Coordinates of C-alpha atoms in Angstrom, one line a residue:
M1094 CA 83.1 41.3 121.9
K1095 CA 86.4 42.5 120.6
K1096 CA 84.8 43.1 117.2
I1097 CA 81.9 45.1 118.7
F1098 CA 84.5 47.2 120.6
S1099 CA 86.5 47.9 117.5
V1100 CA 83.3 49.0 115.6
F1101 CA 82.3 51.2 118.5
F1102 CA 85.8 52.7 118.7
F1103 CA 85.8 53.4 115.0
F1104 CA 82.6 55.3 115.1
F1105 CA 83.6 57.2 118.3
L1106 CA 86.9 58.2 116.6
T1107 CA 85.1 59.3 113.4
F1108 CA 82.6 61.4 115.5
F1109 CA 85.4 62.9 117.5
L1110 CA 87.5 63.9 114.5
S1111 CA 84.4 65.4 112.8
Q1112 CA 83.9 67.8 115.7
K1113 CA 87.3 69.4 115.5
V1114 CA 88.1 72.7 113.8
E1115 CA 91.2 72.9 111.6
L1116 CA 92.7 75.5 109.4
K1117 CA 94.7 74.6 106.3
K1118 CA 96.5 77.0 104.0
V1119 CA 96.6 76.3 100.3
T1120 CA 98.1 78.7 97.7
D1121 CA 96.7 78.3 94.2
S1122 CA 99.0 79.1 91.3
S1123 CA 96.7 77.7 88.7
Q1124 CA 92.9 77.6 88.0
T1125 CA 90.8 75.5 85.7
F1126 CA 87.6 77.1 84.3
T1127 CA 84.7 76.0 82.2
G1128 CA 83.0 78.3 79.7
E1129 CA 81.6 78.8 76.2
I1130 CA 82.7 80.3 72.9
N1131 CA 79.7 81.1 70.8
G1132 CA 77.7 78.6 72.8
V1133 CA 80.2 75.8 72.4
P1134 CA 81.5 74.3 75.7
I1135 CA 85.2 74.9 76.5
T1136 CA 87.6 74.1 79.3
M1137 CA 90.5 76.4 80.2
E1138 CA 93.5 76.1 82.4
L1139 CA 95.7 79.1 83.3
N1140 CA 98.9 79.2 85.4
Y1141 CA 100.3 82.1 87.3
T1142 CA 103.9 82.9 86.1
G1143 CA 104.8 86.1 87.9
I1144 CA 103.6 89.6 88.8
V1145 CA 103.7 92.6 86.6
D1146 CA 106.0 95.2 88.2
C1147 CA 105.1 95.1 91.9
D1148 CA 101.3 94.5 92.0
Q1149 CA 100.1 91.0 93.0
Y1150 CA 96.7 91.9 91.5
Q1151 CA 98.3 92.0 88.0
H1152 CA 100.1 88.9 86.9
Y1153 CA 101.3 87.1 83.8
V1154 CA 99.5 83.8 82.9
D1155 CA 100.2 80.9 80.6
G1156 CA 98.0 77.9 79.8
W1157 CA 95.6 76.4 77.3
Y1158 CA 92.0 75.9 76.3
Y1159 CA 90.2 73.3 74.3
Y1160 CA 86.7 72.7 73.0
D1161 CA 85.3 69.9 75.2
K1162 CA 84.2 67.9 72.1
Y1163 CA 87.7 67.6 70.7
K1164 CA 90.0 68.1 73.7
K1165 CA 92.9 69.4 71.6
K1166 CA 94.8 71.9 73.7
I1167 CA 95.4 75.4 72.2
P1168 CA 98.2 77.3 74.0
L1169 CA 97.4 80.7 75.6
T1170 CA 99.5 83.5 77.2
G1171 CA 98.3 86.8 78.6
I1172 CA 97.6 89.1 81.6
Y1173 CA 95.2 89.0 84.5
D1174 CA 94.7 92.6 85.6
Y1175 CA 93.6 94.5 88.8
Y1176 CA 89.9 94.6 87.8
G1177 CA 89.5 90.9 87.3
S1178 CA 89.9 90.9 83.5
L1179 CA 91.8 88.4 81.4
S1180 CA 93.5 89.1 78.1
L1181 CA 94.6 85.9 76.4
Y1182 CA 96.4 85.2 73.1
N1183 CA 97.4 82.4 70.8
F1184 CA 100.2 83.2 68.4
G1185 CA 100.1 80.0 66.4
T1186 CA 103.6 78.8 65.4
K1187 CA 105.2 81.8 67.1
Q1188 CA 103.5 81.1 70.5
K1189 CA 106.7 80.8 72.5
Q1190 CA 108.6 83.6 70.8
N1191 CA 105.7 86.2 70.9
S1192 CA 104.7 85.2 74.5
K1193 CA 108.1 86.2 75.6
L1194 CA 108.0 89.5 73.6
L1195 CA 104.5 90.3 75.0
K1196 CA 105.7 89.9 78.6
E1197 CA 108.8 91.9 78.1
Q1198 CA 106.7 94.8 76.9
I1199 CA 104.2 94.8 79.7
T1200 CA 106.0 95.9 82.8
S1201 CA 103.8 98.5 84.5
L1202 CA 100.2 99.5 85.3
Q1203 CA 100.2 101.8 82.4
K1204 CA 101.3 99.0 80.0
V1205 CA 98.8 96.6 81.5
E1206 CA 96.0 99.0 80.4
K1207 CA 97.4 98.7 76.9
T1208 CA 97.8 94.9 76.8
D1209 CA 95.5 94.3 73.8
E1210 CA 97.1 97.2 71.8
I1211 CA 100.5 95.7 72.5
A1212 CA 99.4 92.2 71.7
Q1213 CA 97.8 93.0 68.4
K1214 CA 101.1 94.3 67.1
L1215 CA 102.4 90.8 67.5
T1216 CA 99.5 89.5 65.2
P1217 CA 97.8 86.9 67.4
K1218 CA 96.0 84.1 65.6
E1219 CA 93.3 84.1 68.3
S1220 CA 92.4 86.5 71.1
I1221 CA 90.1 85.9 74.1
I1222 CA 89.2 88.9 76.2
F1223 CA 87.1 88.5 79.4
D1224 CA 86.0 91.8 80.9
Q1225 CA 84.9 91.7 84.6
S1226 CA 84.1 95.3 85.0
T1227 CA 82.0 94.4 88.1
L1228 CA 83.1 91.8 90.6
K1229 CA 79.5 90.5 90.7
N1230 CA 79.6 89.2 87.1
N1231 CA 79.0 85.4 87.0
P1232 CA 79.5 84.2 84.4
I1233 CA 82.2 86.6 83.3
P1234 CA 81.4 87.9 79.7
G1235 CA 84.0 88.2 77.0
N1236 CA 84.7 87.9 73.3
F1237 CA 86.7 85.5 71.1
Y1238 CA 88.5 87.0 68.1
L1239 CA 89.6 84.9 65.0
D1240 CA 90.3 86.3 61.5
K1241 CA 88.9 89.7 62.5
K1242 CA 85.6 88.2 63.5
S1243 CA 84.1 88.3 67.0
Q1244 CA 82.1 85.7 68.9
P1245 CA 80.7 85.9 72.4
A1246 CA 82.5 84.0 75.1
K1247 CA 81.8 83.2 78.8
L1248 CA 83.7 81.9 81.8
F1249 CA 81.5 80.2 84.3
T1250 CA 83.0 81.8 87.4
G1251 CA 82.6 85.0 89.4
N1252 CA 86.4 85.2 90.0
A1253 CA 89.1 84.9 87.3
M1254 CA 92.0 85.5 89.7
I1255 CA 94.6 82.9 89.2
Y1256 CA 96.9 83.3 92.3
R1257 CA 94.9 82.8 95.4
L1258 CA 95.8 82.6 99.1
N1259 CA 93.2 80.2 100.5
N1260 CA 92.7 79.6 104.2
Y1261 CA 90.3 76.7 104.6
L1262 CA 88.5 76.2 107.9
Y1263 CA 87.3 72.6 108.4
L1264 CA 84.4 72.7 110.8
P1265 CA 82.3 70.1 112.6
N1266 CA 79.4 68.4 110.7
N1267 CA 81.7 68.1 107.7
K1268 CA 81.5 71.8 106.8
K1269 CA 84.3 73.8 105.1
I1270 CA 84.6 77.5 104.4
N1271 CA 87.4 79.6 102.9
T1272 CA 88.4 83.0 104.4
Y1273 CA 89.3 84.1 100.8
D1274 CA 85.6 84.1 100.0
F1275 CA 84.2 86.0 102.9
I1276 CA 86.9 88.0 104.7
N1277 CA 89.6 89.1 102.1
K1278 CA 92.1 87.7 99.6
A1279 CA 95.2 88.3 101.8
G1280 CA 95.2 85.0 103.8
G1281 CA 97.6 85.1 106.7
N1282 CA 95.2 83.5 109.3
E1283 CA 96.3 81.2 112.1
L1284 CA 93.8 79.2 114.2
I1285 CA 94.0 80.0 117.9
S1286 CA 91.0 78.4 119.5
Y1287 CA 87.3 77.7 119.2
S1288 CA 84.5 77.6 121.7
S1289 CA 80.7 76.9 122.0
G1290 CA 78.0 78.7 123.9
E1291 CA 74.3 79.3 124.2
N1292 CA 74.2 81.6 121.2
G1293 CA 76.3 79.4 119.0
N1294 CA 80.0 78.7 118.2
R1295 CA 83.1 80.9 117.9
V1296 CA 86.4 80.6 116.2
L1297 CA 89.4 82.8 117.1
L1298 CA 92.0 83.6 114.4
Y1299 CA 95.2 85.6 114.6
F1300 CA 96.3 87.1 111.4
E1301 CA 99.3 88.8 109.8
Q1302 CA 98.7 90.0 106.2
T1303 CA 100.1 92.5 103.7
S1304 CA 98.6 95.9 103.9
N1305 CA 98.5 96.4 100.1
F1306 CA 99.1 93.8 97.3
N1307 CA 100.7 96.6 95.4
A1308 CA 104.1 96.8 97.0
C1309 CA 104.7 100.1 95.2
G1310 CA 101.5 101.7 96.6
Q1311 CA 100.5 103.2 99.9
C1312 CA 101.5 100.9 102.8
G1313 CA 102.8 98.4 100.3
A1314 CA 106.3 98.3 102.0
S1315 CA 104.9 98.3 105.6
D1316 CA 105.1 95.5 108.1
G1317 CA 101.4 94.7 107.3
E1318 CA 98.2 94.4 109.2
K1319 CA 98.1 92.3 112.4
G1320 CA 95.3 91.4 114.7
Y1321 CA 92.5 89.0 115.6
R1322 CA 89.3 87.9 114.1
V1323 CA 86.4 86.3 115.9
L1324 CA 84.1 84.2 113.6
Y1325 CA 80.6 83.5 114.7
F1326 CA 78.6 80.4 113.8
T1327 CA 75.2 79.0 114.7
K1328 CA 75.0 75.9 116.9
D1329 CA 75.0 73.8 113.7
W1330 CA 78.2 75.6 112.5
N1331 CA 76.6 77.7 109.8
Y1332 CA 78.6 80.9 109.3
K1333 CA 77.0 84.2 110.5
N1334 CA 79.6 87.0 110.6
Y1335 CA 83.0 88.0 112.0
E1336 CA 84.6 90.9 113.9
E1337 CA 88.1 92.2 113.3
F1338 CA 90.4 93.7 116.0
L1339 CA 93.7 95.3 114.8
I1340 CA 96.8 95.4 117.0
E1341 CA 99.1 96.9 114.3
S1342 CA 98.1 98.6 111.1
C1343 CA 99.6 100.9 108.5
W1344 CA 96.2 102.0 107.2
E1345 CA 94.9 102.9 110.7
N1346 CA 98.3 104.1 111.9
I1347 CA 98.2 101.7 114.9
Y1348 CA 101.7 101.1 116.3
D1349 CA 103.5 101.0 119.6
V1350 CA 101.0 98.8 121.3
T1351 CA 101.5 97.6 124.9
K1352 CA 101.0 93.9 125.3
T1353 CA 100.5 92.1 128.6
R1354 CA 99.9 88.4 129.1
S1355 CA 98.1 86.9 132.2
K1356 CA 100.0 84.6 134.6
D1357 CA 98.0 81.6 133.3
R1358 CA 98.9 82.7 129.7
Q1359 CA 95.2 82.3 128.7
T1360 CA 94.6 86.1 128.3
I1361 CA 96.4 88.8 126.4
Q1362 CA 95.7 92.5 126.9
Y1363 CA 96.7 95.1 124.3
K1364 CA 96.6 98.8 125.1
I1365 CA 96.3 100.7 121.9
N1366 CA 97.1 104.4 121.7
K1367 CA 95.0 107.0 120.0
S1368 CA 95.6 107.4 116.3
E1369 CA 94.2 109.7 113.6
S1370 CA 91.3 107.4 113.0
T1371 CA 91.0 105.3 116.2
P1372 CA 90.5 106.5 119.8
A1373 CA 92.6 104.9 122.5
H1374 CA 91.2 101.5 123.6
T1375 CA 92.1 98.2 125.1
L1376 CA 91.7 94.7 123.6
T1377 CA 91.3 91.7 125.9
V1378 CA 91.9 88.5 124.1
D1379 CA 90.6 85.3 125.8
L1380 CA 92.6 82.5 124.1
K1381 CA 90.8 79.7 125.8
N1382 CA 87.2 81.0 125.2
A1383 CA 87.9 82.3 121.7
S1384 CA 86.7 85.9 122.4
V1385 CA 88.0 89.5 122.2
V1386 CA 86.5 92.3 124.2
K1387 CA 87.2 95.9 123.2
S1388 CA 87.0 98.6 126.0
K1389 CA 88.0 102.2 126.6

């Protein structure tokens, strides 16, 4: 009898835990890619080593690649730029020395645009340039240069960004989604609550995120964007869409909001004044039922 109860309790606990919603934040500072050079399979690992000037979308990378058949690591250094492109170089016996010189010379947006021109003056032994001119490219096309000869190259991914702010939502039925993939790349989400109804399931998130990854650009030095997101799912926890409700924003010029919490602390009301782009309105956040209602 004791054994039967233990087995029942185990399955009950497993079922209960699988029905929870959890949010976990994971910041990536390295990525491993697979790809090809002239049709030959390769593996590449790149590590984020800092931003260029003040733009998170432009960062220095170091790492290696190898041909899968031989697995001999060939060191790389280079730049990931705003448009999703990668410029990577191997300087042979001068790898450490010239990597340092390359990074010292690339210190601004204007210099990033001349990365290859600057690198070629340091006479790289090998160059690999991946050009993601459209964010929908998958695989990302590129070229491999050796002894002034060019060969086609590919990265089997649709996103070559190395530094990523992942917010993983673990859902019932062993499902998992990442807000990085379907909301934006800024992260900053906190799980408030989740609820189920006749039309499906909802998840309420509060967020605080940077307004602009370029700290030197418009709103880059602001206090950021703040608000709530309601994510909608089917009854089987398949993602449908989401709504966003701002309570502070540099881009929308939303400030000086009046906040009132109910006596039972289950509801928060925000009265938002008229701005240049937004009429005056009220947001009623139901923390228990994972919903937000916008009214005049």
